[in-house]
Coordinates of C-alpha atoms in Angstrom, one line a residue:
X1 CA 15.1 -21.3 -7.7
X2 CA 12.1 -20.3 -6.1
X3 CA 10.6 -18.5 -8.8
X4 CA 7.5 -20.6 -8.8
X5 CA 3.7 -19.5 -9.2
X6 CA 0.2 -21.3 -9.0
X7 CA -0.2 -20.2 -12.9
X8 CA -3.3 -18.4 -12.9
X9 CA -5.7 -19.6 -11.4
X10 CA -7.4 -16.5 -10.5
X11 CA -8.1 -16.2 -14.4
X12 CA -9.5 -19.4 -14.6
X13 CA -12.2 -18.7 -11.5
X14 CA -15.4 -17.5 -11.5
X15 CA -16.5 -14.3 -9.8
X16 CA -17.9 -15.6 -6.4
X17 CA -18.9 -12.7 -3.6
X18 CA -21.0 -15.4 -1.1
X19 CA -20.1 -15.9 2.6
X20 CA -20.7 -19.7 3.7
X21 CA -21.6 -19.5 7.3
X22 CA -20.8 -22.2 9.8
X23 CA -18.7 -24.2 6.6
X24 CA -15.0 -24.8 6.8
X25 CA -12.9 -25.5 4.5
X26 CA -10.3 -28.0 6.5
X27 CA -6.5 -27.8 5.5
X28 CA -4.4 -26.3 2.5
X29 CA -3.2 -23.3 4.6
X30 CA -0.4 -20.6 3.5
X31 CA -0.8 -18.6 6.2
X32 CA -3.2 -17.1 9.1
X33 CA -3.6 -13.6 9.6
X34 CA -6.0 -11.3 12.1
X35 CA -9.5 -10.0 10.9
X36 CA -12.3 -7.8 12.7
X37 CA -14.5 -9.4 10.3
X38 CA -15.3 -12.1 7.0
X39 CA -15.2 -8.9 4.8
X40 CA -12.1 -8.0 6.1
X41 CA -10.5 -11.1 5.5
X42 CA -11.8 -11.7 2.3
X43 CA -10.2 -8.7 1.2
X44 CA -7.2 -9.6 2.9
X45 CA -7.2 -12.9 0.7
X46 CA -7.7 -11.0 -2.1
X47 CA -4.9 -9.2 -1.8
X48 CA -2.4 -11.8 -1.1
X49 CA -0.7 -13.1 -4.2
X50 CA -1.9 -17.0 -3.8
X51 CA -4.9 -16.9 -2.0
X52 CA -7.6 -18.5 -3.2
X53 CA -10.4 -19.1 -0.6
X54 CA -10.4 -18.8 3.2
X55 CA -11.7 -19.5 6.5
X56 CA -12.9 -17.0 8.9
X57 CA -13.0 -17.8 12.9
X58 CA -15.8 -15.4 14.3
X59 CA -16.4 -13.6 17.7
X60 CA -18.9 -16.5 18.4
X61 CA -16.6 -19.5 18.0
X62 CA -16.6 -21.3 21.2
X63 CA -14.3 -24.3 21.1
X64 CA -11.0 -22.7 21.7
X65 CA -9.7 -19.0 21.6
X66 CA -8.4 -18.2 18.0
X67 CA -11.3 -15.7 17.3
X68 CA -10.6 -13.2 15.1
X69 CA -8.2 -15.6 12.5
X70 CA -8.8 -15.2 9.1
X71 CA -7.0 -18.6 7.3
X72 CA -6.0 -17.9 3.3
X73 CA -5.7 -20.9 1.9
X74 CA -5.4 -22.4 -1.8
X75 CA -5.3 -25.4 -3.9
X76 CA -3.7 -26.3 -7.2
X77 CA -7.0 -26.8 -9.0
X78 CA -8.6 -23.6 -7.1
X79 CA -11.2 -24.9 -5.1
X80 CA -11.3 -26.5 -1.6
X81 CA -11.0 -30.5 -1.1
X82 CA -13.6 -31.0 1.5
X83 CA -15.9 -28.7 2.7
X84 CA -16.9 -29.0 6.6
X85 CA -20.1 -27.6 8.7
X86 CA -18.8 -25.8 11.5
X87 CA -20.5 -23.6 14.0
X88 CA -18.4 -20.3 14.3
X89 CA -16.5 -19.9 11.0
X90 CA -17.6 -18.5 7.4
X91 CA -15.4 -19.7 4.6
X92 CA -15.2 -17.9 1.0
X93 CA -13.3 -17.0 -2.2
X94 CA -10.8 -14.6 -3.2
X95 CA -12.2 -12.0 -5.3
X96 CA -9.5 -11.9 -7.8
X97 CA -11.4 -13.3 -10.5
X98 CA -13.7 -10.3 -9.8
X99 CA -11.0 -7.2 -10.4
X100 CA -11.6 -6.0 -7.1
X101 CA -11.1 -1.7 -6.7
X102 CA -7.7 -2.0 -5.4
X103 CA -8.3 0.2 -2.8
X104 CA -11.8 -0.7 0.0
X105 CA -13.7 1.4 2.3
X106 CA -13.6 0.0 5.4
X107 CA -15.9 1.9 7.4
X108 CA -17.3 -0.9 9.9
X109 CA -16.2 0.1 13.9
X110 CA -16.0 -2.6 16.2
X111 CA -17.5 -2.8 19.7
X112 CA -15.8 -4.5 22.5
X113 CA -12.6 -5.4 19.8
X114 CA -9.1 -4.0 20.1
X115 CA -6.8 -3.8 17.6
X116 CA -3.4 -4.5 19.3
X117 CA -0.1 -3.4 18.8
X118 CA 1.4 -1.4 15.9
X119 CA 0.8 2.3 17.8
X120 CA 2.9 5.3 16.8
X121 CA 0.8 7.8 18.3
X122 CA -1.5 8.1 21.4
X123 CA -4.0 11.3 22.2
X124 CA -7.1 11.7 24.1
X125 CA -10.5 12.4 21.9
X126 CA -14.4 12.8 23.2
X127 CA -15.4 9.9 21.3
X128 CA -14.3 7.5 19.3
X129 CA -16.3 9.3 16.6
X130 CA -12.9 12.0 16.8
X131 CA -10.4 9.5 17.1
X132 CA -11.7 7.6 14.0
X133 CA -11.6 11.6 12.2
X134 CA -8.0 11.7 13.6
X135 CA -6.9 8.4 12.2
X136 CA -8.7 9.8 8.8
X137 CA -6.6 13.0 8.7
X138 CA -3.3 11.4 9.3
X139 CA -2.1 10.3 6.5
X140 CA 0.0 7.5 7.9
X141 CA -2.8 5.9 10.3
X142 CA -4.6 2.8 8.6
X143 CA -6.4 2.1 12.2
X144 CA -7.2 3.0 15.5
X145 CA -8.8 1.7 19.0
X146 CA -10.5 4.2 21.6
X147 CA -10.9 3.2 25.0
X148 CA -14.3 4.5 26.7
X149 CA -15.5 6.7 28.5
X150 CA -16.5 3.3 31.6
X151 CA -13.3 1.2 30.8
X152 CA -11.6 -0.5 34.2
X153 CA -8.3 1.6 34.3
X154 CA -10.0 5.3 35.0
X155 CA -6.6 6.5 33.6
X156 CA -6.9 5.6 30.1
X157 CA -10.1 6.3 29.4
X158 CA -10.9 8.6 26.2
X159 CA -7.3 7.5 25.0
X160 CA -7.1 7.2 20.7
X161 CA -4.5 4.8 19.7
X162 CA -3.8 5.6 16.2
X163 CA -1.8 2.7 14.6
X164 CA -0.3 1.7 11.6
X165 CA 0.6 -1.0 8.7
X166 CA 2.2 -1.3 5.5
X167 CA 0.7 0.9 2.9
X168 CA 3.5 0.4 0.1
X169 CA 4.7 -2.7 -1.5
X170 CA 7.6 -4.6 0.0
X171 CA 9.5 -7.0 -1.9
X172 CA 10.1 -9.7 0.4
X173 CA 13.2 -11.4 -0.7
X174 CA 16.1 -9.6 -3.1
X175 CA 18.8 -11.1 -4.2
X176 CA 21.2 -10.7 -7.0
X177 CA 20.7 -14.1 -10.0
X178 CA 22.3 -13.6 -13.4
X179 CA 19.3 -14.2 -16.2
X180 CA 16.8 -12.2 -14.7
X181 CA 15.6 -8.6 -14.8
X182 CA 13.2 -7.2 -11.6
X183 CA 11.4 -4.1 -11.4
X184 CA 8.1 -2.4 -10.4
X185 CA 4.9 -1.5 -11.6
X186 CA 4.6 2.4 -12.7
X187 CA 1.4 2.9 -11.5
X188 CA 1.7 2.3 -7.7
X189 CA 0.5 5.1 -5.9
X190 CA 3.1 6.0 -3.3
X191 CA 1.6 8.8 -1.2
X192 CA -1.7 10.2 -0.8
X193 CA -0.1 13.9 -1.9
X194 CA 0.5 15.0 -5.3
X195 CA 1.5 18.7 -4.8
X196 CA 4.6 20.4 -4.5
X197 CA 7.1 18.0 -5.2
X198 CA 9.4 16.3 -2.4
X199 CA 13.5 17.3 -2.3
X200 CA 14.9 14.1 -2.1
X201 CA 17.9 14.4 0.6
X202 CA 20.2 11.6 -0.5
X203 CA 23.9 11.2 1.4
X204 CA 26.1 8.9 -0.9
X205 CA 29.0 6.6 1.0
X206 CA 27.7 7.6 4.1
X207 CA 25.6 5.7 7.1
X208 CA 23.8 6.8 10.3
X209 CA 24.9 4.1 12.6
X210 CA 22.1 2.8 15.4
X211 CA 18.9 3.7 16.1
X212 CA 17.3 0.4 14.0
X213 CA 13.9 0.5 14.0
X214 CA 13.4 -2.5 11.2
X215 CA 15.3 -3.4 8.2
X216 CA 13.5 -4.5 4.8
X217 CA 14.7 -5.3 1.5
X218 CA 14.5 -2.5 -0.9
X219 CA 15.9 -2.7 -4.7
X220 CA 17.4 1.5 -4.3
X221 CA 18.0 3.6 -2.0
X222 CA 15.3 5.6 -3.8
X223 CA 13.1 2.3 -2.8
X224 CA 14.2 2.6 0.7
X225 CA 13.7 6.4 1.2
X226 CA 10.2 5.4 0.2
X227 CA 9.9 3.1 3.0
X228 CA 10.4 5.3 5.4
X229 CA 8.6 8.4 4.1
X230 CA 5.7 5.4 4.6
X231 CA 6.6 4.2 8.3
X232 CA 5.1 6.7 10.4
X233 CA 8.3 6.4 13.4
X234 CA 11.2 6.7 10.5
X235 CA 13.3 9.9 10.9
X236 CA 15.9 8.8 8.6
X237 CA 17.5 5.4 7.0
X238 CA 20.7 3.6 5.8
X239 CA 20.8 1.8 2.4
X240 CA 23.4 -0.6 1.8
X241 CA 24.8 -2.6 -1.6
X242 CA 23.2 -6.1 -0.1
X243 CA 19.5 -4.6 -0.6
X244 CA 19.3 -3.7 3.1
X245 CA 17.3 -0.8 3.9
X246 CA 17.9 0.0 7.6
X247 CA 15.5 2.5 9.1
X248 CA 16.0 4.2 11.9
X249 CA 14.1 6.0 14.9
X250 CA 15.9 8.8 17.0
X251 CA 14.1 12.4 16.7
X252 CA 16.9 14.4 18.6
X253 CA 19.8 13.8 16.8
X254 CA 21.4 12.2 13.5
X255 CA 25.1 11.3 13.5
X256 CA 26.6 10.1 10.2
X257 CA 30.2 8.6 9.4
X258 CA 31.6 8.0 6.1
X259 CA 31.2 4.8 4.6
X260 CA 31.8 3.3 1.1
X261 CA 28.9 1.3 -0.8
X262 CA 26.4 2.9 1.7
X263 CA 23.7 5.7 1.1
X264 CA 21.8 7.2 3.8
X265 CA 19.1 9.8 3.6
X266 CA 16.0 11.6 5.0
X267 CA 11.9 10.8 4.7
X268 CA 9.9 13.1 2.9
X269 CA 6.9 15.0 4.7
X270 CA 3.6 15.6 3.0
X271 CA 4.3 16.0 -0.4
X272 CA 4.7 13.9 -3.9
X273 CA 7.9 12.1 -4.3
X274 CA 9.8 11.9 -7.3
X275 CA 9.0 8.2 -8.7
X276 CA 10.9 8.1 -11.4
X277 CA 12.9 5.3 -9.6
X278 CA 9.4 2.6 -10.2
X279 CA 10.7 3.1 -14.0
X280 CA 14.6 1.4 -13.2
X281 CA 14.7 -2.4 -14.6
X282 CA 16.9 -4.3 -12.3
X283 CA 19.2 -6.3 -14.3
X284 CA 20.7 -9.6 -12.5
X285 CA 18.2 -9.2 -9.6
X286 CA 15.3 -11.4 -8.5
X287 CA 12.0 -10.1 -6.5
X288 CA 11.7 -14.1 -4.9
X289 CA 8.0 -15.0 -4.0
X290 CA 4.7 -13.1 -3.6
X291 CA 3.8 -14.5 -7.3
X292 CA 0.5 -13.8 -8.6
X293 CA 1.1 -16.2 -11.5
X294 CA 3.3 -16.3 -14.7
X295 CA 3.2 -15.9 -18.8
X296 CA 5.6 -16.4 -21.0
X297 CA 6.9 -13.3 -22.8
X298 CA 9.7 -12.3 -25.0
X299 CA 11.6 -9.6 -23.2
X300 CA 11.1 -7.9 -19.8
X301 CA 9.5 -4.6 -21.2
X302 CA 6.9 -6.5 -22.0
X303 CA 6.8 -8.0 -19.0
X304 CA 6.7 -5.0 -17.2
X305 CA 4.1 -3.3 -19.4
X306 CA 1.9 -6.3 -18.7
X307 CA 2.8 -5.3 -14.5
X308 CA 1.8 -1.5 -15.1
X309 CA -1.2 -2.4 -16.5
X310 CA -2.7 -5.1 -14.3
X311 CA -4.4 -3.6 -11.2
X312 CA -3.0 -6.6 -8.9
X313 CA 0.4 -6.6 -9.8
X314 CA 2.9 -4.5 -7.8
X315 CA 6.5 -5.2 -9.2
X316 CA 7.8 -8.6 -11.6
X317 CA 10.7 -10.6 -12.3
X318 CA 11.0 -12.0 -15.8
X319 CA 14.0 -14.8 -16.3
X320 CA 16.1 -14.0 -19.5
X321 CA 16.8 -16.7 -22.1
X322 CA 20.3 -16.7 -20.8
X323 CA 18.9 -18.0 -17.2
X324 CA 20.8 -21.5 -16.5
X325 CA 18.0 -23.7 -16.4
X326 CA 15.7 -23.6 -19.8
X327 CA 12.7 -24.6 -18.1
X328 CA 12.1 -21.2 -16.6
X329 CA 13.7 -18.7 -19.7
X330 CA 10.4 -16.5 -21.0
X331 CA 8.6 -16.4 -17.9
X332 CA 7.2 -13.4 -16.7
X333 CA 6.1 -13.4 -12.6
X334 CA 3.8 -10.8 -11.6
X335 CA 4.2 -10.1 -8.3
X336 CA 1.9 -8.4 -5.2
X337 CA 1.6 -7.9 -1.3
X338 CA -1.1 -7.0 0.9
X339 CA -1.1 -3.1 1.5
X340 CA -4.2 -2.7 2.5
X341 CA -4.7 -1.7 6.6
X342 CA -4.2 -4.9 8.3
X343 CA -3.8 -4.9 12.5
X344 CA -1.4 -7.9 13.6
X345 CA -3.9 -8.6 16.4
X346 CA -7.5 -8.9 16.5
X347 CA -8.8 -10.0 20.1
X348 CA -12.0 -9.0 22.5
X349 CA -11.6 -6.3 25.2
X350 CA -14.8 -4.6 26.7
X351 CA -15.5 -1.0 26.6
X352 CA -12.9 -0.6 23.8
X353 CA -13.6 1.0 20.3
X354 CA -11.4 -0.1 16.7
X355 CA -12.2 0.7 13.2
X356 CA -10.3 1.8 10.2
X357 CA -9.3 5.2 8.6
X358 CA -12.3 6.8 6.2
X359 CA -9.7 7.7 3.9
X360 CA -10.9 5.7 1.2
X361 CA -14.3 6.2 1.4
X362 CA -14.8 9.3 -0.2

């Protein structure tokens, strides 16, 4: 049913901070990802819902070209099979067991590294000192790159790339399943304002045909509204009954059309929005995958007070004793994605400049 978890392990770890340099820990990979650094990708582990330890490729790995990958890994019993020395990697743990501040300074700049891809918004700044300042200010950047002041295309130089990822939880997968209740965690913090409070500009049986800019699951339209508040190139979104948040990109003009079973609407701009939709239980709807772990609990308030009050957990799905397959009734899955800033591409380009919004360093 794909409802499963790695129970939770994370519990049953110790607390373990150390970098192993030149080890690698061969095999048992759930995914790569792109990292300036080991920190980085530690946290990045961290943050992923099953990731236990990891593998780091550095800037001075010389056998092929994957510098930069950060490999999250795991095992059922929580610890690598085989460790490996290997010149050029750095291998360490998940710092789960360690209740990590959910939210990290990341105040390392990188020389020579670009960040590429996910721009929404070029300028030209003095230094990359500015550009980094920029990127803090904007409350939608999560990184930048600055090209110098002596890069090889004179025209560029002194340009501020401010880019962007995913700083709210997605649910990857929903789907309607009788026996099961889905919903999120009230203490997610959704935007970096808290005064005045956001108008929420809703348009029932009505979509804004065209314009796609990406499409994500989303449990409300409420949910998907949120979505695009969040996605800095979102100027307004379609929300339809199959859990398909379509948001769209055109600044000049929005041209609706009635239609039944849809709901369209508008982002809101610097200001708190109305959460009130984190506190809606989703009967007969599943959150599938990104499991932290499960317990076995007798109703789904429980279940989501145990969400609210872990620090990992983002939203749940807990499977009522009327579910079809008894082996799974009781079971409570807390649930997470990465939201910290994370660039798809790490590679090496001279005279270039990346780093990470200060936002969270204060």
């Amino acid at each position: 049913m794909g409802l499963l978890s790695i129970c939770s392990l994370s519990f049953c770890q110790e607390c373990s901070r150390e970098f192993l340099e030149n080890v690698d820990f061969p095999g048992t990979d759930i995914t790569s990802v792109y990292s300036p650094d080991v920190e980085h990708c530690q946290l990045l582990c961290t943050q992923h819902p099953s990731c236990l330890f990891f593998t780091f490729v550095r800037a001075d790995w010389t056998v092929d070209n994957r510098h930069f990958y950060c490999y999250l890994k795991s095992t059922p019993s929580g610890k690598p099979k085989v460790q490996n020395p290997l010149q050029g990697v750095t291998s360490g743990y998940s710092l789960k067991p360690c209740n990590p501040d959910p939210s990290s300074c990341l105040s390392q700049v990188y020389q020579n590294v670009d960040f590429f891809g996910a721009d929404y918004r070029v300028l030209f700044t003095s230094d990359h000192e500015e550009c980094q300042r920029v990127c803090t200010q904007d409350p939608q950047c999560q990184f930048f790159t600055f090209v110098n002041d002596i890069f090889t295309s004179e025209n560029i130089r002194y340009k501020c790339h401010l880019k962007y990822s995913w700083s709210v939880p997605r649910t990857p997968i929903v789907e309607r399943k009788d026996g099961v209740v889905s919903g999120f965690s009230h203490k997610i913090q959704l935007t970096p304002f808290f005064k005045p409070a956001c108008q929420n500009k809703l348009f029932p049986n009505t979509d804004i045909p065209g314009n796609n800019l990406e499409t994500l699951p989303a449990a409300s339209p409420e949910h998907c509204q949120t979505l695009c508040s969040a996605h800095p190139r979102c100027t307004y979104f379609s929300y339809d009954s199959n859990f398909n948040c379509d948001m769209k990109s055109n600044g000049n003009e929005m041209v609706t059309r009635a239609k039944q079973g849809v709901t369209s609407g508008i982002p809101v701009h610097f200001c708190q929005l109305d959460n009130n939709w984190l506190k809606l239980a989703h009967e007969g709807v599943d959150f599938r995958g990104s499991d932290i772990r499960f317990e076995l609990m007798d109703d789904p308030d429980t279940c989501q007070k145990t969400c609210t009050v872990d620090p990992n957990c983002q939203f749940y799905t807990y499977v009522n004793e009327t579910f079809f397959d008894s082996d799974y009734r009781r079971r409570c899955y807390l649930k997470r994605v990465i939201t910290m800033p994370a660039p798809p591409k790490v590679t090496k380009l001279n005279n270039v400049v990346s780093g990470f919004s200060l936002r969270d360093c204060n």
